[in-house]
Amino acid sequence: MAKTCIVIVGPTAVGKTALAIQLAQHFSTEIISADSRQCFKELNIGVAKPTAAELDLIKHYFINSHSIHEEMNTAVFEQYALK
């Protein structure tokens, strides 16, 4: 069976997180965030991270996963995502 990747894009505060959670629940899968700022533990203002309650609903990757003091780029993202 072929795997499907659903990509949700759009500006901040249009409901991407809620839609991603609904789809993840429907398809019994997890969420991989590609947001360039939500991955940083230290950034909590202006990045619209999922709430603690939303994070409890579905496993998320790349939310609070790295420090701003660590290197983060496309190559690091790829290595982490393929684990």
CSV table of C-alpha atoms in Angstrom, one decimal:
chain,number,residue,atom,x,y,z
A,1,MET,CA,0.0,0.0,0.0
A,2,ALA,CA,1.4,3.4,-1.0
A,3,LYS,CA,1.9,6.0,1.8
A,4,THR,CA,0.2,9.4,1.5
A,5,CYS,CA,1.7,12.6,2.8
A,6,ILE,CA,-0.9,15.4,3.5
A,7,VAL,CA,0.7,18.9,3.6
A,8,ILE,CA,-1.3,21.7,5.2
A,9,VAL,CA,0.0,25.2,4.5
A,10,GLY,CA,-1.3,28.7,5.2
A,11,PRO,CA,-0.8,31.9,7.2
A,12,THR,CA,-0.8,31.9,11.0
A,13,ALA,CA,-4.1,31.5,12.9
A,14,VAL,CA,-6.2,30.0,10.1
A,15,GLY,CA,-6.8,26.6,11.7
A,16,LYS,CA,-4.0,24.5,10.3
A,17,THR,CA,-3.3,22.8,13.7
A,18,ALA,CA,-7.0,21.9,14.3
A,19,LEU,CA,-7.3,20.5,10.8
A,20,ALA,CA,-4.0,18.5,11.2
A,21,ILE,CA,-5.3,17.0,14.4
A,22,GLN,CA,-8.6,16.1,12.9
A,23,LEU,CA,-6.9,14.4,9.9
A,24,ALA,CA,-4.4,12.7,12.2
A,25,GLN,CA,-7.2,11.3,14.3
A,26,HIS,CA,-9.2,10.2,11.2
A,27,PHE,CA,-6.2,8.4,9.6
A,28,SER,CA,-4.7,7.2,13.0
A,29,THR,CA,-1.4,8.8,12.3
A,30,GLU,CA,1.0,11.4,13.7
A,31,ILE,CA,1.9,15.0,12.9
A,32,ILE,CA,5.3,16.2,11.6
A,33,SER,CA,5.5,20.0,11.9
A,34,ALA,CA,7.7,21.8,9.3
A,35,ASP,CA,7.3,25.2,11.0
A,36,SER,CA,10.6,27.0,11.1
A,37,ARG,CA,10.0,28.4,14.6
A,38,GLN,CA,7.8,25.9,16.5
A,39,CYS,CA,10.7,23.5,16.8
A,40,PHE,CA,12.5,25.8,19.2
A,41,LYS,CA,11.8,25.2,22.9
A,42,GLU,CA,12.7,28.8,23.8
A,43,LEU,CA,10.3,30.5,21.3
A,44,ASN,CA,6.8,30.7,22.8
A,45,ILE,CA,5.6,34.2,21.7
A,46,GLY,CA,4.4,34.8,18.2
A,47,VAL,CA,4.8,31.2,16.9
A,48,ALA,CA,1.3,29.8,17.6
A,49,LYS,CA,2.5,26.5,18.9
A,50,PRO,CA,-0.2,23.8,19.6
A,51,THR,CA,-1.5,24.0,23.1
A,52,ALA,CA,-0.6,21.3,25.7
A,53,ALA,CA,-4.1,19.9,25.2
A,54,GLU,CA,-3.6,19.6,21.5
A,55,LEU,CA,-0.2,18.0,21.9
A,56,ASP,CA,-1.8,15.4,24.2
A,57,LEU,CA,-4.3,14.4,21.5
A,58,ILE,CA,-1.9,13.4,18.8
A,59,LYS,CA,1.9,12.7,18.7
A,60,HIS,CA,3.7,15.8,17.2
A,61,TYR,CA,7.2,15.9,15.9
A,62,PHE,CA,9.3,19.1,15.7
A,63,ILE,CA,7.3,21.0,18.4
A,64,ASN,CA,9.7,22.1,21.2
A,65,SER,CA,12.2,19.6,19.8
A,66,HIS,CA,15.3,21.7,19.6
A,67,SER,CA,17.1,24.5,21.3
A,68,ILE,CA,17.9,27.8,19.6
A,69,HIS,CA,21.5,27.1,20.6
A,70,GLU,CA,21.5,24.0,18.4
A,71,GLU,CA,22.1,23.9,14.6
A,72,MET,CA,18.8,23.6,12.8
A,73,ASN,CA,18.6,23.5,9.0
A,74,THR,CA,17.1,21.4,6.2
A,75,ALA,CA,19.8,18.7,6.6
A,76,VAL,CA,19.1,18.4,10.3
A,77,PHE,CA,15.4,18.4,9.7
A,78,GLU,CA,15.8,15.5,7.2
A,79,GLN,CA,18.0,13.4,9.5
A,80,TYR,CA,15.6,13.9,12.4
A,81,ALA,CA,12.5,13.3,10.3
A,82,LEU,CA,13.8,10.0,8.8
A,83,LYS,CA,14.5,8.5,12.3
